[in-house]
Structures are given as structure tokens and as C-alpha cells.
PDB file of C-alpha atoms and ligand atoms in Angstrom:
ATOM      1  CA  MET V   1    -113.140 -32.928-121.553  1.00 55.00           C
ATOM      2  CA  ASP V   2    -114.824 -35.234-124.184  1.00 51.00           C
ATOM      3  CA  GLU V   3    -112.726 -38.622-124.204  1.00 61.00           C
ATOM      4  CA  GLU V   4    -112.330 -40.298-120.976  1.00 78.00           C
ATOM      5  CA  VAL V   5    -108.191 -41.926-121.315  1.00 80.00           C
ATOM      6  CA  SER V   6    -107.902 -45.380-119.398  1.00 84.00           C
ATOM      7  CA  PRO V   7    -106.377 -44.691-116.562  1.00 86.00           C
ATOM      8  CA  ASP V   8    -104.527 -48.669-117.822  1.00 85.00           C
ATOM      9  CA  HIS V   9    -103.019 -47.130-120.877  1.00 85.00           C
ATOM     10  CA  PRO V  10     -99.906 -47.243-121.607  1.00 84.00           C
ATOM     11  CA  ARG V  11     -98.978 -44.119-122.967  1.00 87.00           C
ATOM     12  CA  ALA V  12    -102.587 -42.242-120.307  1.00 87.00           C
ATOM     13  CA  THR V  13    -100.541 -39.408-119.874  1.00 90.00           C
ATOM     14  CA  SER V  14     -99.428 -38.199-123.164  1.00 91.00           C
ATOM     15  CA  LEU V  15    -103.259 -39.260-123.713  1.00 92.00           C
ATOM     16  CA  ARG V  16    -105.034 -37.060-121.360  1.00 94.00           C
ATOM     17  CA  ILE V  17    -102.299 -33.760-122.866  1.00 95.00           C
ATOM     18  CA  ARG V  18    -103.843 -34.496-125.955  1.00 95.00           C
ATOM     19  CA  ALA V  19    -107.385 -34.914-125.033  1.00 95.00           C
ATOM     20  CA  LYS V  20    -106.644 -31.214-123.508  1.00 96.00           C
ATOM     21  CA  LEU V  21    -105.702 -29.985-126.439  1.00 97.00           C
ATOM     22  CA  ALA V  22    -107.993 -31.451-128.499  1.00 96.00           C
ATOM     23  CA  HIS V  23    -110.535 -29.750-125.890  1.00 96.00           C
ATOM     24  CA  GLY V  24    -108.934 -26.203-126.413  1.00 96.00           C
ATOM     25  CA  PHE V  25    -108.869 -27.228-129.997  1.00 96.00           C
ATOM     26  CA  LYS V  26    -112.840 -27.342-130.097  1.00 96.00           C
ATOM     27  CA  ILE V  27    -113.478 -24.695-127.718  1.00 95.00           C
ATOM     28  CA  GLY V  28    -111.513 -22.119-130.358  1.00 94.00           C
ATOM     29  CA  ILE V  29    -108.652 -21.519-128.284  1.00 95.00           C
ATOM     30  CA  THR V  30    -105.454 -23.769-129.740  1.00 95.00           C
ATOM     31  CA  SER V  31    -105.271 -23.310-133.386  1.00 93.00           C
ATOM     32  CA  THR V  32    -104.729 -26.390-135.958  1.00 93.00           C
ATOM     33  CA  PHE V  33    -101.317 -25.594-136.534  1.00 92.00           C
ATOM     34  CA  GLY V  34    -100.644 -25.494-132.890  1.00 94.00           C
ATOM     35  CA  LEU V  35    -101.934 -28.889-132.893  1.00 96.00           C
ATOM     36  CA  PHE V  36     -98.684 -29.501-134.715  1.00 96.00           C
ATOM     37  CA  ALA V  37     -96.436 -27.859-132.935  1.00 96.00           C
ATOM     38  CA  HIS V  38     -98.104 -30.631-129.444  1.00 97.00           C
ATOM     39  CA  GLY V  39     -96.910 -33.146-132.662  1.00 97.00           C
ATOM     40  CA  ARG V  40     -93.402 -31.640-132.346  1.00 97.00           C
ATOM     41  CA  GLY V  41     -93.218 -30.944-128.828  1.00 97.00           C
ATOM     42  CA  GLU V  42     -94.133 -34.966-128.265  1.00 97.00           C
ATOM     43  CA  ALA V  43     -91.725 -36.554-130.599  1.00 97.00           C
ATOM     44  CA  PHE V  44     -89.356 -34.792-128.690  1.00 98.00           C
ATOM     45  CA  ASP V  45     -90.296 -35.937-125.060  1.00 97.00           C
ATOM     46  CA  TYR V  46     -89.995 -39.465-125.948  1.00 95.00           C
ATOM     47  CA  LEU V  47     -86.679 -39.277-127.344  1.00 97.00           C
ATOM     48  CA  ILE V  48     -86.257 -36.953-123.482  1.00 97.00           C
ATOM     49  CA  GLY V  49     -87.700 -40.032-121.832  1.00 96.00           C
ATOM     50  CA  GLU V  50     -90.943 -38.096-120.496  1.00 96.00           C
ATOM     51  CA  GLU V  51     -89.635 -36.817-117.505  1.00 97.00           C
ATOM     52  CA  THR V  52     -87.863 -33.576-115.549  1.00 98.00           C
ATOM     53  CA  THR V  53     -83.998 -33.996-116.579  1.00 98.00           C
ATOM     54  CA  ASP V  54     -81.967 -32.363-113.933  1.00 98.00           C
ATOM     55  CA  ASN V  55     -81.102 -30.004-116.780  1.00 98.00           C
ATOM     56  CA  ALA V  56     -84.388 -28.476-116.551  1.00 98.00           C
ATOM     57  CA  GLU V  57     -84.511 -27.840-113.393  1.00 98.00           C
ATOM     58  CA  ARG V  58     -81.739 -26.054-113.532  1.00 98.00           C
ATOM     59  CA  ALA V  59     -82.929 -23.922-115.739  1.00 98.00           C
ATOM     60  CA  ILE V  60     -86.120 -23.859-113.721  1.00 98.00           C
ATOM     61  CA  ARG V  61     -83.764 -21.895-111.478  1.00 98.00           C
ATOM     62  CA  ALA V  62     -82.259 -19.549-113.089  1.00 98.00           C
ATOM     63  CA  ALA V  63     -85.875 -18.485-114.666  1.00 98.00           C
ATOM     64  CA  ALA V  64     -87.429 -18.147-111.369  1.00 98.00           C
ATOM     65  CA  ALA V  65     -84.751 -16.428-110.274  1.00 98.00           C
ATOM     66  CA  SER V  66     -84.729 -14.303-113.841  1.00 98.00           C
ATOM     67  CA  LEU V  67     -88.581 -13.594-113.328  1.00 98.00           C
ATOM     68  CA  LEU V  68     -88.007 -12.515-110.158  1.00 98.00           C
ATOM     69  CA  LEU V  69     -85.520  -9.887-110.876  1.00 98.00           C
ATOM     70  CA  ALA V  70     -86.849  -8.422-114.055  1.00 98.00           C
ATOM     71  CA  ARG V  71     -88.286  -4.566-113.470  1.00 98.00           C
ATOM     72  CA  HIS V  72     -90.790  -5.479-115.900  1.00 98.00           C
ATOM     73  CA  PRO V  73     -91.671  -9.538-116.714  1.00 98.00           C
ATOM     74  CA  VAL V  74     -94.615 -10.369-118.859  1.00 98.00           C
ATOM     75  CA  LEU V  75     -95.486 -13.885-119.565  1.00 98.00           C
ATOM     76  CA  SER V  76     -97.255 -14.338-123.246  1.00 97.00           C
ATOM     77  CA  VAL V  77     -99.964 -16.459-123.146  1.00 97.00           C
ATOM     78  CA  ASN V  78    -100.321 -19.232-126.546  1.00 95.00           C
ATOM     79  CA  GLY V  79    -103.347 -21.176-127.872  1.00 96.00           C
ATOM     80  CA  ASN V  80    -101.205 -24.413-127.100  1.00 97.00           C
ATOM     81  CA  VAL V  81    -100.201 -23.188-123.526  1.00 98.00           C
ATOM     82  CA  ALA V  82    -103.905 -21.446-122.705  1.00 98.00           C
ATOM     83  CA  ALA V  83    -105.098 -25.266-123.591  1.00 98.00           C
ATOM     84  CA  LEU V  84    -102.669 -27.199-120.743  1.00 98.00           C
ATOM     85  CA  VAL V  85    -101.769 -24.955-117.880  1.00 98.00           C
ATOM     86  CA  PRO V  86    -103.878 -22.316-117.489  1.00 98.00           C
ATOM     87  CA  LEU V  87    -103.627 -22.750-113.432  1.00 98.00           C
ATOM     88  CA  GLU V  88    -100.010 -22.574-113.662  1.00 98.00           C
ATOM     89  CA  LEU V  89    -100.202 -19.274-116.209  1.00 98.00           C
ATOM     90  CA  VAL V  90    -102.359 -17.443-113.795  1.00 98.00           C
ATOM     91  CA  GLU V  91    -100.379 -18.918-110.378  1.00 98.00           C
ATOM     92  CA  LEU V  92     -96.827 -17.779-112.165  1.00 98.00           C
ATOM     93  CA  ALA V  93     -98.079 -14.224-112.862  1.00 98.00           C
ATOM     94  CA  ALA V  94     -99.426 -13.395-109.503  1.00 98.00           C
ATOM     95  CA  ALA V  95     -96.232 -15.294-107.087  1.00 98.00           C
ATOM     96  CA  ALA V  96     -94.182 -13.559-109.785  1.00 97.00           C
ATOM     97  CA  GLU V  97     -95.817 -10.438-110.167  1.00 97.00           C
ATOM     98  CA  VAL V  98     -95.770 -10.919-114.010  1.00 98.00           C
ATOM     99  CA  LYS V  99     -98.230  -9.565-116.715  1.00 98.00           C
ATOM    100  CA  LEU V 100     -99.980 -11.627-118.702  1.00 98.00           C
ATOM    101  CA  GLU V 101    -100.403 -11.271-121.881  1.00 97.00           C
ATOM    102  CA  VAL V 102    -102.031 -12.678-124.972  1.00 96.00           C
ATOM    103  CA  ASN V 103    -100.180 -13.067-128.285  1.00 92.00           C
ATOM    104  CA  LEU V 104    -101.551 -15.173-131.034  1.00 88.00           C
ATOM    105  CA  TYR V 105     -99.753 -16.214-134.863  1.00 81.00           C
ATOM    106  CA  HIS V 106    -103.169 -15.792-135.886  1.00 75.00           C
ATOM    107  CA  ARG V 107    -105.656 -13.232-134.636  1.00 78.00           C
ATOM    108  CA  GLY V 108    -109.321 -12.208-134.633  1.00 76.00           C
ATOM    109  CA  GLY V 109    -111.829 -15.424-134.866  1.00 79.00           C
ATOM    110  CA  GLY V 110    -112.366 -14.698-131.139  1.00 90.00           C
ATOM    111  CA  ARG V 111    -109.306 -16.734-130.064  1.00 92.00           C
ATOM    112  CA  GLU V 112    -107.991 -13.931-128.014  1.00 93.00           C
ATOM    113  CA  GLU V 113    -111.403 -13.579-126.302  1.00 94.00           C
ATOM    114  CA  ALA V 114    -111.842 -17.102-125.845  1.00 96.00           C
ATOM    115  CA  ILE V 115    -108.383 -17.697-124.146  1.00 97.00           C
ATOM    116  CA  ALA V 116    -108.982 -14.457-121.947  1.00 97.00           C
ATOM    117  CA  SER V 117    -112.038 -16.245-120.685  1.00 97.00           C
ATOM    118  CA  VAL V 118    -110.477 -19.754-119.899  1.00 98.00           C
ATOM    119  CA  LEU V 119    -107.287 -17.108-118.206  1.00 98.00           C
ATOM    120  CA  ARG V 120    -109.990 -15.081-116.634  1.00 98.00           C
ATOM    121  CA  LYS V 121    -112.175 -18.262-115.191  1.00 97.00           C
ATOM    122  CA  SER V 122    -108.150 -19.764-113.802  1.00 98.00           C
ATOM    123  CA  GLY V 123    -108.226 -16.596-111.821  1.00 97.00           C
ATOM    124  CA  ALA V 124    -106.565 -13.650-113.944  1.00 97.00           C
ATOM    125  CA  LYS V 125    -107.274 -10.328-112.793  1.00 95.00           C
ATOM    126  CA  GLU V 126    -105.922  -7.787-115.482  1.00 96.00           C
ATOM    127  CA  ILE V 127    -104.958  -9.814-119.331  1.00 97.00           C
ATOM    128  CA  LEU V 128    -102.775  -7.264-121.570  1.00 97.00           C
ATOM    129  CA  GLY V 129    -103.133  -7.916-125.486  1.00 94.00           C
ATOM    130  CA  ILE V 130    -107.153  -8.428-126.552  1.00 93.00           C
ATOM    131  CA  GLY V 131    -108.434  -6.911-129.175  1.00 87.00           C
ATOM    132  CA  GLU V 132    -107.369  -2.789-129.584  1.00 86.00           C
ATOM    133  CA  SER V 133    -105.115  -3.110-126.159  1.00 89.00           C
ATOM    134  CA  ALA V 134    -102.540  -4.449-128.497  1.00 87.00           C
ATOM    135  CA  SER V 135    -101.608  -1.463-130.698  1.00 85.00           C
ATOM    136  CA  ALA V 136     -97.587  -1.296-130.641  1.00 89.00           C
ATOM    137  CA  THR V 137     -96.085  -3.099-133.172  1.00 88.00           C
ATOM    138  CA  ILE V 138     -92.813  -4.612-132.940  1.00 85.00           C
ATOM    139  CA  PRO V 139     -90.511  -4.927-135.690  1.00 81.00           C
ATOM    140  CA  GLU V 140     -88.985  -7.953-137.926  1.00 67.00           C
ATOM    141  CA  ILE V 141     -92.100 -10.119-137.556  1.00 67.00           C
ATOM    142  CA  CYS V 142     -94.237 -10.672-140.183  1.00 72.00           C
ATOM    143  CA  SER V 143     -97.707 -12.455-138.480  1.00 73.00           C
ATOM    144  CA  ASP V 144    -100.064 -10.524-136.105  1.00 74.00           C
ATOM    145  CA  ARG V 145     -97.467 -11.333-133.021  1.00 76.00           C
ATOM    146  CA  ARG V 146     -95.903  -8.612-133.771  1.00 83.00           C
ATOM    147  CA  ARG V 147     -99.118  -6.462-132.522  1.00 86.00           C
ATOM    148  CA  VAL V 148     -97.758  -6.287-128.658  1.00 91.00           C
ATOM    149  CA  ASP V 149     -99.500  -4.701-125.907  1.00 93.00           C
ATOM    150  CA  PRO V 150     -97.858  -1.132-124.842  1.00 94.00           C
ATOM    151  CA  LYS V 151     -98.647  -1.922-120.962  1.00 96.00           C
ATOM    152  CA  GLY V 152     -97.040  -5.498-121.410  1.00 97.00           C
ATOM    153  CA  ILE V 153     -94.506  -6.939-124.045  1.00 95.00           C
ATOM    154  CA  LEU V 154     -93.637  -3.756-125.947  1.00 94.00           C
ATOM    155  CA  ILE V 155     -91.948  -2.330-122.156  1.00 96.00           C
ATOM    156  CA  ALA V 156     -90.780  -5.843-121.170  1.00 98.00           C
ATOM    157  CA  ASP V 157     -87.184  -6.032-119.514  1.00 98.00           C
ATOM    158  CA  THR V 158     -88.500  -9.554-119.109  1.00 98.00           C
ATOM    159  CA  VAL V 159     -90.214 -12.062-121.463  1.00 98.00           C
ATOM    160  CA  PHE V 160     -91.395 -15.541-120.645  1.00 98.00           C
ATOM    161  CA  VAL V 161     -92.306 -17.029-124.008  1.00 98.00           C
ATOM    162  CA  PRO V 162     -93.019 -20.707-123.639  1.00 97.00           C
ATOM    163  CA  LEU V 163     -93.730 -22.451-126.679  1.00 96.00           C
ATOM    164  CA  GLU V 164     -92.798 -19.828-129.016  1.00 91.00           C
ATOM    165  CA  ASP V 165     -92.048 -19.621-132.571  1.00 89.00           C
ATOM    166  CA  GLY V 166     -88.301 -18.558-133.998  1.00 92.00           C
ATOM    167  CA  ASP V 167     -88.859 -15.873-135.598  1.00 90.00           C
ATOM    168  CA  ARG V 168     -90.361 -13.921-132.965  1.00 90.00           C
ATOM    169  CA  THR V 169     -88.076 -15.418-130.108  1.00 93.00           C
ATOM    170  CA  GLU V 170     -85.581 -13.254-132.418  1.00 94.00           C
ATOM    171  CA  ALA V 171     -87.092 -10.509-132.596  1.00 92.00           C
ATOM    172  CA  LEU V 172     -87.408 -10.454-128.893  1.00 95.00           C
ATOM    173  CA  VAL V 173     -83.732 -11.478-128.471  1.00 96.00           C
ATOM    174  CA  LYS V 174     -83.256  -8.714-130.848  1.00 94.00           C
ATOM    175  CA  LEU V 175     -85.132  -5.705-128.911  1.00 94.00           C
ATOM    176  CA  GLY V 176     -82.742  -6.657-126.466  1.00 96.00           C
ATOM    177  CA  LYS V 177     -84.912  -8.107-123.826  1.00 97.00           C
ATOM    178  CA  THR V 178     -84.173 -10.693-121.852  1.00 98.00           C
ATOM    179  CA  VAL V 179     -86.049 -13.958-123.116  1.00 98.00           C
ATOM    180  CA  ILE V 180     -87.463 -17.302-120.811  1.00 98.00           C
ATOM    181  CA  THR V 181     -88.918 -20.078-123.153  1.00 98.00           C
ATOM    182  CA  VAL V 182     -89.892 -23.938-122.563  1.00 98.00           C
ATOM    183  CA  ASP V 183     -89.261 -26.485-125.911  1.00 98.00           C
ATOM    184  CA  LEU V 184     -88.984 -29.720-125.638  1.00 98.00           C
ATOM    185  CA  ASN V 185     -86.927 -29.141-128.689  1.00 98.00           C
ATOM    186  CA  PRO V 186     -83.137 -28.185-127.792  1.00 98.00           C
ATOM    187  CA  LEU V 187     -82.286 -28.061-131.556  1.00 97.00           C
ATOM    188  CA  SER V 188     -85.579 -25.335-132.254  1.00 97.00           C
ATOM    189  CA  ARG V 189     -84.214 -21.705-132.563  1.00 97.00           C
ATOM    190  CA  THR V 190     -86.302 -20.656-129.812  1.00 97.00           C
ATOM    191  CA  ALA V 191     -84.260 -23.292-127.441  1.00 98.00           C
ATOM    192  CA  GLN V 192     -81.022 -22.072-129.230  1.00 98.00           C
ATOM    193  CA  MET V 193     -81.487 -18.119-129.434  1.00 97.00           C
ATOM    194  CA  SER V 194     -83.359 -17.560-126.258  1.00 98.00           C
ATOM    195  CA  THR V 195     -81.388 -16.241-122.532  1.00 98.00           C
ATOM    196  CA  ILE V 196     -83.114 -19.447-120.106  1.00 98.00           C
ATOM    197  CA  THR V 197     -84.139 -22.015-122.071  1.00 98.00           C
ATOM    198  CA  ILE V 198     -86.214 -25.441-119.629  1.00 98.00           C
ATOM    199  CA  VAL V 199     -85.842 -28.702-121.870  1.00 98.00           C
ATOM    200  CA  ASP V 200     -88.976 -29.583-120.530  1.00 98.00           C
ATOM    201  CA  ASN V 201     -92.722 -30.562-121.228  1.00 98.00           C
ATOM    202  CA  VAL V 202     -94.572 -27.283-120.035  1.00 98.00           C
ATOM    203  CA  VAL V 203     -97.237 -29.316-118.599  1.00 98.00           C
ATOM    204  CA  ARG V 204     -94.303 -31.130-116.000  1.00 98.00           C
ATOM    205  CA  ALA V 205     -91.880 -27.712-115.469  1.00 98.00           C
ATOM    206  CA  MET V 206     -94.790 -25.135-115.325  1.00 98.00           C
ATOM    207  CA  PRO V 207     -95.852 -26.422-111.916  1.00 98.00           C
ATOM    208  CA  LEU V 208     -92.764 -26.873-111.036  1.00 98.00           C
ATOM    209  CA  LEU V 209     -91.306 -23.197-111.740  1.00 98.00           C
ATOM    210  CA  VAL V 210     -93.911 -21.681-110.062  1.00 98.00           C
ATOM    211  CA  GLU V 211     -93.054 -24.176-107.154  1.00 98.00           C
ATOM    212  CA  THR V 212     -89.101 -22.903-107.386  1.00 98.00           C
ATOM    213  CA  VAL V 213     -90.436 -18.900-107.688  1.00 98.00           C
ATOM    214  CA  LYS V 214     -92.233 -19.256-104.659  1.00 98.00           C
ATOM    215  CA  GLN V 215     -88.817 -21.045-103.025  1.00 98.00           C
ATOM    216  CA  LEU V 216     -86.930 -18.448-104.090  1.00 98.00           C
ATOM    217  CA  LYS V 217     -89.101 -15.616-103.149  1.00 97.00           C
ATOM    218  CA  ASP V 218     -87.557 -14.296-100.065  1.00 97.00           C
ATOM    219  CA  GLU V 219     -83.754 -14.734-101.349  1.00 98.00           C
ATOM    220  CA  SER V 220     -81.689 -11.461-102.068  1.00 98.00           C
ATOM    221  CA  LYS V 221     -81.622 -10.245-105.045  1.00 98.00           C
ATOM    222  CA  THR V 222     -77.371 -10.813-104.816  1.00 98.00           C
ATOM    223  CA  ALA V 223     -78.664 -14.181-103.940  1.00 98.00           C
ATOM    224  CA  LEU V 224     -80.699 -14.454-107.052  1.00 98.00           C
ATOM    225  CA  LYS V 225     -77.953 -12.650-109.083  1.00 98.00           C
ATOM    226  CA  GLU V 226     -76.077 -15.256-108.567  1.00 98.00           C
ATOM    227  CA  ILE V 227     -78.328 -18.029-109.660  1.00 98.00           C
ATOM    228  CA  VAL V 228     -78.660 -16.359-112.758  1.00 98.00           C
ATOM    229  CA  LYS V 229     -75.040 -15.769-113.191  1.00 98.00           C
ATOM    230  CA  VAL V 230     -73.593 -19.498-112.612  1.00 98.00           C
ATOM    231  CA  PHE V 231     -76.102 -20.441-115.635  1.00 98.00           C
ATOM    232  CA  SER V 232     -75.156 -21.236-119.135  1.00 98.00           C
ATOM    233  CA  ASN V 233     -77.746 -21.562-121.518  1.00 98.00           C
ATOM    234  CA  GLU V 234     -74.950 -23.058-124.159  1.00 98.00           C
ATOM    235  CA  GLN V 235     -74.256 -25.206-121.825  1.00 98.00           C
ATOM    236  CA  ASN V 236     -77.450 -26.520-120.758  1.00 98.00           C
ATOM    237  CA  LEU V 237     -78.661 -26.968-124.185  1.00 98.00           C
ATOM    238  CA  SER V 238     -75.036 -29.071-125.068  1.00 98.00           C
ATOM    239  CA  GLU V 239     -76.047 -31.413-122.189  1.00 98.00           C
ATOM    240  CA  ALA V 240     -79.898 -31.247-122.928  1.00 98.00           C
ATOM    241  CA  ILE V 241     -78.889 -32.770-126.840  1.00 98.00           C
ATOM    242  CA  GLY V 242     -76.048 -35.167-124.872  1.00 98.00           C
ATOM    243  CA  ILE V 243     -79.121 -35.938-122.872  1.00 97.00           C
ATOM    244  CA  ILE V 244     -81.293 -37.297-126.026  1.00 98.00           C
ATOM    245  CA  ASN V 245     -77.868 -39.207-126.811  1.00 98.00           C
ATOM    246  CA  THR V 246     -76.542 -41.109-124.499  1.00 97.00           C
ATOM    247  CA  ARG V 247     -80.161 -42.502-124.057  1.00 97.00           C
ATOM    248  CA  LEU V 248     -80.681 -43.412-127.391  1.00 97.00           C
ATOM    249  CA  THR V 249     -77.005 -44.944-127.319  1.00 97.00           C
ATOM    250  CA  ARG V 250     -78.475 -47.429-123.926  1.00 96.00           C
ATOM    251  CA  LEU V 251     -81.411 -48.017-125.916  1.00 95.00           C
ATOM    252  CA  ALA V 252     -79.973 -49.214-128.788  1.00 95.00           C
ATOM    253  CA  ARG V 253     -77.287 -50.701-127.213  1.00 95.00           C
ATOM    254  CA  GLN V 254     -79.552 -52.991-124.437  1.00 93.00           C
ATOM    255  CA  LYS V 255     -81.841 -54.104-128.129  1.00 88.00           C
ATOM    256  CA  ARG V 256     -78.302 -55.372-129.689  1.00 87.00           C
ATOM    257  CA  THR V 257     -77.956 -57.348-126.239  1.00 86.00           C
ATOM    258  CA  SER V 258     -81.310 -58.628-126.257  1.00 82.00           C
ATOM    259  CA  ASN V 259     -81.428 -59.744-129.655  1.00 77.00           C
ATOM    260  CA  SER V 260     -77.802 -61.537-129.453  1.00 77.00           C
ATOM    261  CA  GLY V 261     -79.685 -63.204-126.129  1.00 70.00           C
ATOM    262  CA  GLU V 262     -82.548 -64.342-128.931  1.00 63.00           C
ATOM    263  CA  ASP V 263     -79.749 -65.669-131.739  1.00 54.00           C
ATOM    264  CA  GLU V 264     -78.576 -67.375-128.379  1.00 50.00           C
ATOM    265  CA  GLY V 265     -82.191 -69.272-127.502  1.00 44.00           C
TER     266      GLY V 265
HETATM  267  P1  ATP C 301     -88.956 -22.819-133.912  1.00 57.76           P
HETATM  268  O1  ATP C 301     -89.408 -21.416-134.706  1.00 57.76           O
HETATM  269  O2  ATP C 301     -88.029 -22.254-132.832  1.00 57.76           O
HETATM  270  O3  ATP C 301     -87.695 -23.263-134.974  1.00 57.76           O
HETATM  271  P2  ATP C 301     -90.626 -24.858-134.564  1.00 57.76           P
HETATM  272  O4  ATP C 301     -90.692 -24.237-136.032  1.00 57.76           O
HETATM  273  O5  ATP C 301     -89.488 -26.409-134.950  1.00 57.76           O
HETATM  274  O6  ATP C 301     -89.291 -24.368-133.748  1.00 57.76           O
HETATM  275  P3  ATP C 301     -93.270 -24.249-133.456  1.00 57.76           P
HETATM  276  O7  ATP C 301     -93.889 -24.276-134.072  1.00 57.76           O
HETATM  277  O8  ATP C 301     -92.398 -22.588-134.167  1.00 57.76           O
HETATM  278  O9  ATP C 301     -91.867 -24.989-133.895  1.00 57.76           O
HETATM  279  O10 ATP C 301     -92.645 -23.832-132.279  1.00 57.76           O
HETATM  280  C1  ATP C 301     -92.956 -24.716-131.051  1.00 57.76           C
HETATM  281  C2  ATP C 301     -92.772 -26.049-130.331  1.00 57.76           C
HETATM  282  O11 ATP C 301     -92.860 -26.026-128.982  1.00 57.76           O
HETATM  283  C3  ATP C 301     -91.439 -26.607-130.964  1.00 57.76           C
HETATM  284  O12 ATP C 301     -90.327 -26.590-130.903  1.00 57.76           O
HETATM  285  C4  ATP C 301     -92.085 -28.180-130.142  1.00 57.76           C
HETATM  286  O13 ATP C 301     -91.355 -29.027-130.108  1.00 57.76           O
HETATM  287  C5  ATP C 301     -92.135 -27.604-128.502  1.00 57.76           C
HETATM  288  N1  ATP C 301     -93.841 -27.680-127.592  1.00 57.76           N
HETATM  289  C6  ATP C 301     -95.019 -27.965-128.287  1.00 57.76           C
HETATM  290  N2  ATP C 301     -95.389 -28.726-127.452  1.00 57.76           N
HETATM  291  C7  ATP C 301     -94.712 -28.786-126.307  1.00 57.76           C
HETATM  292  C8  ATP C 301     -94.672 -28.973-124.964  1.00 57.76           C
HETATM  293  N3  ATP C 301     -96.041 -29.455-124.675  1.00 57.76           N
HETATM  294  N4  ATP C 301     -94.083 -28.599-124.162  1.00 57.76           N
HETATM  295  C9  ATP C 301     -92.895 -27.878-124.385  1.00 57.76           C
HETATM  296  N5  ATP C 301     -92.346 -27.590-125.391  1.00 57.76           N
HETATM  297  C10 ATP C 301     -93.585 -27.954-126.545  1.00 57.76           C
HETATM  298 MG1   MG C 302     -91.215 -22.069-135.945  1.00 57.76          MG
END
């Protein structure tokens, strides 16, 4: 990676994540629009407190169980996740027997191949959705994302779409698929429409998801079904919004208290 981030910098973690994306942009895997999307995510991470909440951990557990129960799970890879968590994508694919499919808003310009190359370097064996293999079309999406692989998203019962756009999430849900996402914004259409929404930074959520899949792998189907059954996305999203609300209220109160302290002094 080009720029060294000083470990003493108060926002070193966030800057390191940015550096990964900037590198992804430079090697042609992340798009300009992907950089904007990251900025929006960062803003919500700031509000959440830049840590994985219990709320996110519950969603991660439900997502892991759901992926293990799926007959034909597919992980949809875009330029941001390929830049941020390539190793974890491949690890998850292996641990939960999920197929990897590259699916981009804007195809062409060698981006699919560049992403495939990053995934292969991270250990991926099979990668769907490259070039002509994305020969099927799903309805109601205007962008290149409508093009899917007949061996992948087209026939998937469960699609994991970290950092997704609302239009495509809606289209996948309409096709009757179980949709799992990671999205820092609990208010986005993707977060609201998905079956399971993990409100967390993909950089923190992915290693935990891989770990949880490994932990749950030997559980019975009945136990996995129970984990999915007791999870409510509505309730979890409501709580995620509440977590931001409570945190901001507390921070505002602390500000008021320290201000009145200054007055007294
Ligand atoms: P939607 O289309 O779902 O309403 P949007 O138009 O606001 O959302 P998009 O650019 O379509 O945003 O989708 C990107 C989503 O990914 C955003 O909700 C953003 O908050 C989220 N996001 C960006 N970076 C990260 C990250 N590192 N981890 C988790 N979520 C992220
Ligand atoms: Mg969008």
C-alpha cells in the first residue's frame, strides 16, 4: 500500500481502511462511486462508535446460520469488498460452501478480471460472473448488476450482498431470495429490505462472520433453524437506530455538562 499511516494518529484504523480503498482504486478494482459509498459508510461508523455492537453480533450469528442452512448460497463481490476484505471473502466461501460471484454496477474496463485476480491471489478457486459467464439477466435493475451467472445468483436461494445498493436488494428480495447484507447505515434501503442486516463495518464483521460459521458448522439443522427463527431483522434494525440515538444523546449531555463546568470555572 502506498501511504504509510502513523500508528500514533488518533484515526489510524479509519485511515488504514481508506488507504486500502485508495489502493483498490489505483489497481482498478474499486470505482469512483465505491469511494463515495465508503464515505457514507464512514459517517455512520462514526455515529455507531466504530465498534461491533451486540446487535451486530446477533445479526452475524443469524447470517452464519442462514448461510449454513442454504442449499445454494452465493456471495456477491463488488469493488469495495474486494479491496477491503479479500481474504475473508475467500475464507467464508470455503467455510460455508458459498460460491463467489463478481457483480458490478459498471462492468468493463477490466474491473471484473482485476477483482478475480485479487480473489485468486487470496486463494479463491472458482469465481463466477466473469465476462461472458454473466449471461443471465434478472429483472428490474437498470445497471450492469442485472447480469448474473446462471450457476450463481440466478439460481441462489440465499445471496450475501455486503455493501449493496437498494435497487438490487429489492430485486433480489422480489425474486424470493434470502438476502443477507452488511451495511453501516441502518436507514439505507438495503438495510431496510434485506432479510438479515448486519449493521457494522465490513472490515470488522467479515472476520467475525467467518469465525461464527466455523463455530456453528457442526450444529444440527434444527439448532441452526432455531437461531434464524428467533432473529427479527425489524427488531434488530430498530435497535441499531436506537443505539445511535442513545449514543448521540449521551454525547450531547456530556457536552452540556462540560460546558456548564467551564462556566462555573
Ligand atoms: P441504498 O441504495 O441501500 O439506499 P445508498 O444509496 O445510501 O443505499 P449505496 O452507495 O447504494 O448507498 O450503498 C452503499 C452502502 O454501503 C451505504 O449504505 C454505506 O453506508 C455502506 N457502506 C459503505 N462502506 C461500508 C463499510 N466499510 N462497511 C459497511 N457498510 C458500508
Ligand atoms: Mg444506493
